[in-house]
Tab-separated table of C-alpha atoms in Angstrom:
chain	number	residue	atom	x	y	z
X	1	UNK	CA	-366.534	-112.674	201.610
X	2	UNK	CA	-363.033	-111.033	200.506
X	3	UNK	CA	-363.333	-108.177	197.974
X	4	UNK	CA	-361.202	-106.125	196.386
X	5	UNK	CA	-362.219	-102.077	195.100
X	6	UNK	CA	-360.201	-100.963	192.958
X	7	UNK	CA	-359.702	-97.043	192.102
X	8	UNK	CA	-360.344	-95.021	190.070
X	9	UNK	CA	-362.193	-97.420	187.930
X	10	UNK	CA	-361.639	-94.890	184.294
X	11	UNK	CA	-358.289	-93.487	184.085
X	12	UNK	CA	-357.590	-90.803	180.964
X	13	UNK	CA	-354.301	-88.934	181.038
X	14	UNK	CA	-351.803	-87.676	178.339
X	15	UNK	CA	-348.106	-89.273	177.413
X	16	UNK	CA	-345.662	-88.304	179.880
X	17	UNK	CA	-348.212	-88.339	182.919
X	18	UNK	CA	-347.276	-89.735	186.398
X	19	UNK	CA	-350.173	-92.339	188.248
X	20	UNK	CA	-351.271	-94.155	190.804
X	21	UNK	CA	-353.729	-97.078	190.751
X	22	UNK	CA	-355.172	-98.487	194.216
X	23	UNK	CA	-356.324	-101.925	195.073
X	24	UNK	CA	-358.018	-101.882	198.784
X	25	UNK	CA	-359.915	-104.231	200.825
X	26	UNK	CA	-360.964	-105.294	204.198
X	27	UNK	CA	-359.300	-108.285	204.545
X	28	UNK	CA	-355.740	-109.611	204.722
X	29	UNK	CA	-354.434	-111.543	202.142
X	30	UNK	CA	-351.650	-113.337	201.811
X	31	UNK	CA	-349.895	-112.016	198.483
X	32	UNK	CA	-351.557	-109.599	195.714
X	33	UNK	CA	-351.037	-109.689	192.568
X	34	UNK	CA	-351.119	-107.171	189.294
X	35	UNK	CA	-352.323	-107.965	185.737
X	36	UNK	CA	-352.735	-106.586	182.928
X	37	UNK	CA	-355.089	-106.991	180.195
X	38	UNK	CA	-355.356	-105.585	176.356
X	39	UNK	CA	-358.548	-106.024	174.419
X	40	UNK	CA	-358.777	-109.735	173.129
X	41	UNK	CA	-356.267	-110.859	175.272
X	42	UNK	CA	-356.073	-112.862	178.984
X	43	UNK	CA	-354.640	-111.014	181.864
X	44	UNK	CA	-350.955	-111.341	182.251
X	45	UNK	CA	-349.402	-111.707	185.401
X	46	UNK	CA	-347.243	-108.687	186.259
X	47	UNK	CA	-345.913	-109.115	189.600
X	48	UNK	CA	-346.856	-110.459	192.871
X	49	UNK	CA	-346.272	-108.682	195.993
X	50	UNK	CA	-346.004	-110.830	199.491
X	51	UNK	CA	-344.246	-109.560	202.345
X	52	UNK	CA	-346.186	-106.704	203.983
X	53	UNK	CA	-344.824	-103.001	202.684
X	54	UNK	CA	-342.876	-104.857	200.072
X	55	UNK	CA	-341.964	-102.630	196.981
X	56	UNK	CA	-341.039	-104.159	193.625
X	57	UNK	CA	-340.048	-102.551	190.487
X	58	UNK	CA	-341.121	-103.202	186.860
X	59	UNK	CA	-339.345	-100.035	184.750
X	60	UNK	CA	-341.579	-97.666	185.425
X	61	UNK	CA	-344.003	-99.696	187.208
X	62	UNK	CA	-343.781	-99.788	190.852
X	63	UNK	CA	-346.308	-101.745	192.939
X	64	UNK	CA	-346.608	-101.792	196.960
X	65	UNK	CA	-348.189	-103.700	199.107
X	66	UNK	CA	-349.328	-102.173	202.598
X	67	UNK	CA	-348.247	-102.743	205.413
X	68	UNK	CA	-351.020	-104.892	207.098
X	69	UNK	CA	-351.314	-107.045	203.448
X	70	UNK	CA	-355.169	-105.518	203.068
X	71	UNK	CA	-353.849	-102.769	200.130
X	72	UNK	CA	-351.891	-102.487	197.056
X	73	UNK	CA	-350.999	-99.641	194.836
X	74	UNK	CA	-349.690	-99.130	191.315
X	75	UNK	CA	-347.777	-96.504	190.103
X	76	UNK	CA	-346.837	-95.527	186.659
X	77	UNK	CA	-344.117	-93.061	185.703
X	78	UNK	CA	-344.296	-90.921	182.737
X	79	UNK	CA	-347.004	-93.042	181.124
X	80	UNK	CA	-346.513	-93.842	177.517
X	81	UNK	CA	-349.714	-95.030	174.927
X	82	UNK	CA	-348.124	-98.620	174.781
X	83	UNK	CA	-349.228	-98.813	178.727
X	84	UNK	CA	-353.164	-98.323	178.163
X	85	UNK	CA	-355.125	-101.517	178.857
X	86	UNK	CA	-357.336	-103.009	181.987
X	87	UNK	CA	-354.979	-103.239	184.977
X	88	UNK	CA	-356.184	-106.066	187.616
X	89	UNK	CA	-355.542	-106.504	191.289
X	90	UNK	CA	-355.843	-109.534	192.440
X	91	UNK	CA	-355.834	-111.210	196.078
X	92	UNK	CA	-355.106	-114.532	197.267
X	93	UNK	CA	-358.048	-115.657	199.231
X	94	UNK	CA	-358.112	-117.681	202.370
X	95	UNK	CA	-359.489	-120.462	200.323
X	96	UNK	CA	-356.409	-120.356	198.272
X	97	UNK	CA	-358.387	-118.841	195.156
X	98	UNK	CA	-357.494	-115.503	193.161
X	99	UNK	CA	-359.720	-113.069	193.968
X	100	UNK	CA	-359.872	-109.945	191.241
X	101	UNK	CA	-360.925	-106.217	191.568
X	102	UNK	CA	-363.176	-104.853	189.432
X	103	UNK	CA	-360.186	-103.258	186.760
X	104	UNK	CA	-359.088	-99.812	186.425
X	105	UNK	CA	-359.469	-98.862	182.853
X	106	UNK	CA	-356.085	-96.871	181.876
X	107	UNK	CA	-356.037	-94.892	178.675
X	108	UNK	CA	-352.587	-93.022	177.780
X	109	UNK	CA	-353.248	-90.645	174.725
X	110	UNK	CA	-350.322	-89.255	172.616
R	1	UNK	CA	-348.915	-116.739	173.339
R	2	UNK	CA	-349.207	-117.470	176.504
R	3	UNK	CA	-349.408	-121.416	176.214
R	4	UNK	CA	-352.815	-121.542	177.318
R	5	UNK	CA	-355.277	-122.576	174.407
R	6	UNK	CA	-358.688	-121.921	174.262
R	7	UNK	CA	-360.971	-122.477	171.262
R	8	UNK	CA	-363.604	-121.135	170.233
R	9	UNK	CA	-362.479	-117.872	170.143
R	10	UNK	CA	-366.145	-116.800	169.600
R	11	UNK	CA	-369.304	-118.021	169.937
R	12	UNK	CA	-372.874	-117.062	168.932
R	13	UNK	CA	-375.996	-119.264	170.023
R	14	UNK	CA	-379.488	-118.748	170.172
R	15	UNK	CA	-381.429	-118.825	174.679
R	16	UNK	CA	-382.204	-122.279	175.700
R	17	UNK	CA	-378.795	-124.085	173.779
R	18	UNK	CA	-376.179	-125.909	174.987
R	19	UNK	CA	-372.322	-125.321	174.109
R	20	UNK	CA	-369.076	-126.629	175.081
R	21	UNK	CA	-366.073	-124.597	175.672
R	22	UNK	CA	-362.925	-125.781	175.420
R	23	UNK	CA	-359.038	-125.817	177.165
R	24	UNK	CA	-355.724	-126.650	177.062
R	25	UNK	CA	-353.132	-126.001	179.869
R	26	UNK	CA	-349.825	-124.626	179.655
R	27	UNK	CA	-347.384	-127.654	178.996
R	28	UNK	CA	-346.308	-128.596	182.517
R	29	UNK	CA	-349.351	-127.360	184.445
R	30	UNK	CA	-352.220	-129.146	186.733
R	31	UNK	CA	-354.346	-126.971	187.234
R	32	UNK	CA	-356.720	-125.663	185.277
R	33	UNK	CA	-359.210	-122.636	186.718
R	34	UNK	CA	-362.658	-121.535	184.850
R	35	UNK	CA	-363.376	-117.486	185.204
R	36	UNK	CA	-366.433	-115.543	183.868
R	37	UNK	CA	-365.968	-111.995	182.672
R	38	UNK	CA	-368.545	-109.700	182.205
R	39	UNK	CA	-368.875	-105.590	182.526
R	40	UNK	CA	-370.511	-105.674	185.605
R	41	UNK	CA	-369.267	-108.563	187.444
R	42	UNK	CA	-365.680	-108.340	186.225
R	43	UNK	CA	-363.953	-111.516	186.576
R	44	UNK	CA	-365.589	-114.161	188.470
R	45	UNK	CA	-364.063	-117.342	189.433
R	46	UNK	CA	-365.842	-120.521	188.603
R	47	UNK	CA	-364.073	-123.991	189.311
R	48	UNK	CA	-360.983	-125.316	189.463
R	49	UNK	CA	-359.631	-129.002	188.311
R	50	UNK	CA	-356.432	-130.163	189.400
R	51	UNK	CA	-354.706	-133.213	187.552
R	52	UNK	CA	-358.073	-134.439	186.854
R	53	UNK	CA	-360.205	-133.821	190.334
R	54	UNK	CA	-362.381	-131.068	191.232
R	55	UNK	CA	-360.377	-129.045	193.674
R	56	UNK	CA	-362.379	-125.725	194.189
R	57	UNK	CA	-365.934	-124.218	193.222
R	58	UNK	CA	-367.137	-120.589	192.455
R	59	UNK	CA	-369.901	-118.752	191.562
R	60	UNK	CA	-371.264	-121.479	188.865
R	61	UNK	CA	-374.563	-121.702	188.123
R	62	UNK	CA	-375.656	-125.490	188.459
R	63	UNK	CA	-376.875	-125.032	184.636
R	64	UNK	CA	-372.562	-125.355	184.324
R	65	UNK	CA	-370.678	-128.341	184.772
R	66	UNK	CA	-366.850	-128.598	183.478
R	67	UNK	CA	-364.250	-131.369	183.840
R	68	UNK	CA	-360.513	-132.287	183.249
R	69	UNK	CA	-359.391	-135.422	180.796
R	70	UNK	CA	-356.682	-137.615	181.667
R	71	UNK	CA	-354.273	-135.268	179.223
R	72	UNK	CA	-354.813	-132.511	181.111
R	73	UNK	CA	-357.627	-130.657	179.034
R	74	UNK	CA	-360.655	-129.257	180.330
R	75	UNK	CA	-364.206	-128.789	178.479
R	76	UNK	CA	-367.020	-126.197	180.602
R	77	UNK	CA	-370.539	-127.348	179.364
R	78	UNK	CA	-372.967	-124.162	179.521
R	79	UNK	CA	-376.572	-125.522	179.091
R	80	UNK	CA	-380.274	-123.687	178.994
R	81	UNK	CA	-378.451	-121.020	177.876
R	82	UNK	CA	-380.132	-117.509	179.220
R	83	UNK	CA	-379.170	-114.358	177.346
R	84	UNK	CA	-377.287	-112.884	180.670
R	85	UNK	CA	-374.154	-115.680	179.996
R	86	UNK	CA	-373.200	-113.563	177.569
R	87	UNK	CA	-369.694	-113.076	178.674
R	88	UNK	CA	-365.947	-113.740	177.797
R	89	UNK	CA	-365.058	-116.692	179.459
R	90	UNK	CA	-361.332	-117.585	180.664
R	91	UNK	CA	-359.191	-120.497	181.074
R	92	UNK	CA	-356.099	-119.864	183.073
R	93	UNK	CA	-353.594	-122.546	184.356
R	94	UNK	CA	-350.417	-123.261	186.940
R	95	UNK	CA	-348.564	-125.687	187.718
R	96	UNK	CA	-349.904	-126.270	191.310
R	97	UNK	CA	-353.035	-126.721	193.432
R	98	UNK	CA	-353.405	-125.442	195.824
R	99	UNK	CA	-350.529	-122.152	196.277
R	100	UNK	CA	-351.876	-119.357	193.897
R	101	UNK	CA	-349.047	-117.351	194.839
R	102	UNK	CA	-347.410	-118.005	191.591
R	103	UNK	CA	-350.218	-116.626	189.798
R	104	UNK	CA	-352.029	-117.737	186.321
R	105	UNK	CA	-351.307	-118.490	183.051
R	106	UNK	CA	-354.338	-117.007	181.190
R	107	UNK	CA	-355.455	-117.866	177.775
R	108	UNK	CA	-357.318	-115.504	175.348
R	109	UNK	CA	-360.587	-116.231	176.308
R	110	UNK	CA	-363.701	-117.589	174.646
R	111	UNK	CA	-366.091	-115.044	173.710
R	112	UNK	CA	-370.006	-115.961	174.245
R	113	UNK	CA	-372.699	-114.046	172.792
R	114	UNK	CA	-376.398	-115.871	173.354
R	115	UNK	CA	-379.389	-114.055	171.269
């Protein structure tokens, strides 16, 4: 079975904090992806990350994927309230199937 | 809005009940996936229908069935309803089968709460 941990699971900073999310697992997969979610809401896709060691860019979102496609990592710059919500990981299986992490729980205070 | 509709939004039934939730795709899309969200499980993928067919199953319980109408809709039947199905339960759609690469369309979620 593929999983996916995701750390730290409870995230509390301040406005203006830098951090770094982490998706790992023991398996390769073939592209990961990041979502967010906001109470009441679906996840939304944020990017998806396929080429091992690829880096991609959202403002000041950057996401990696390792090397060896079995990690991912999320980092925020200078976090602002408007980014709190549950932030998702998610693998594509070998069955072809999204696979999520557990969440990190982000909360940016002003 | 992300073009996937679900409805109910919430839902509040008494152990042993049946209920029917219910979703539409984003225009354009096949596939339609069921999740299950709950605190300790997180999200948990159920089935998958694509243009009508069963293409993939999760972790559903056998008391769940779901299917996909000719237009593209899809209903998930929850029956003998035990209070641990108490969950928020998500329809997300894409446009293909069987290359998740692309990712999901989610929609807002259905909101179960059995007493």
């Amino acid at each position: 079975t593929q999983l996916l941990e995701q750390s730290p699971q409870f995230l509390s900073i301040q406005e203006g904090e830098n951090l770094t999310v982490y998706c790992n697992s023991s398996s390769v997969f073939s592209s990961l992806q990041w979502y967010r979610q906001e109470p009441g809401e679906g996840p939304v896709l944020l990017v998806t990350v396929v080429t091992g060691g690829e880096v991609k860019k959202l403002k000041r979102l950057t996401f990696q994927f390792g090397d060896a496609r079995k990690d991912s990592s999320l980092h925020i710059t200078a976090a602002q309230p408007g980014d709190t919500g549950l932030y998702l990981c998610a693998g594509v299986s070998n069955t072809g199937k999204l696979i999520f992490g557990q969440g990190t729980t982000l909360q940016v205070k002003p | 809005d992300s073009g996937v509709t679900q409805t109910p939004k919430h839902l509040i039934t008494a152990t042993g009940q049946r209920v029917t939730l219910r979703c539409s795709p984003r225009s354009g899309d096949l596939s339609v996936y069921w999740y299950q969200q709950s605190l300790d499980q997180g999200l948990q993928f159920l089935i998958q229908y694509y243009n009508g067919e069963e293409r993939a199953k999760g972790n559903i319980l056998e008391r769940f069935s779901a299917q996909q109408f000719p237009d593209l809709h899809s209903e998930l039947n929850l029956s003998s309803l035990e209070l641990g199905d108490s969950a928020l339960y998500f329809c997300a759609s894409s446009h293909y089968g069987g290359d998740s690469n692309y990712g999901y369309t989610f929609g807002s979620g259905t909101r179960l709460t059995v007493v």
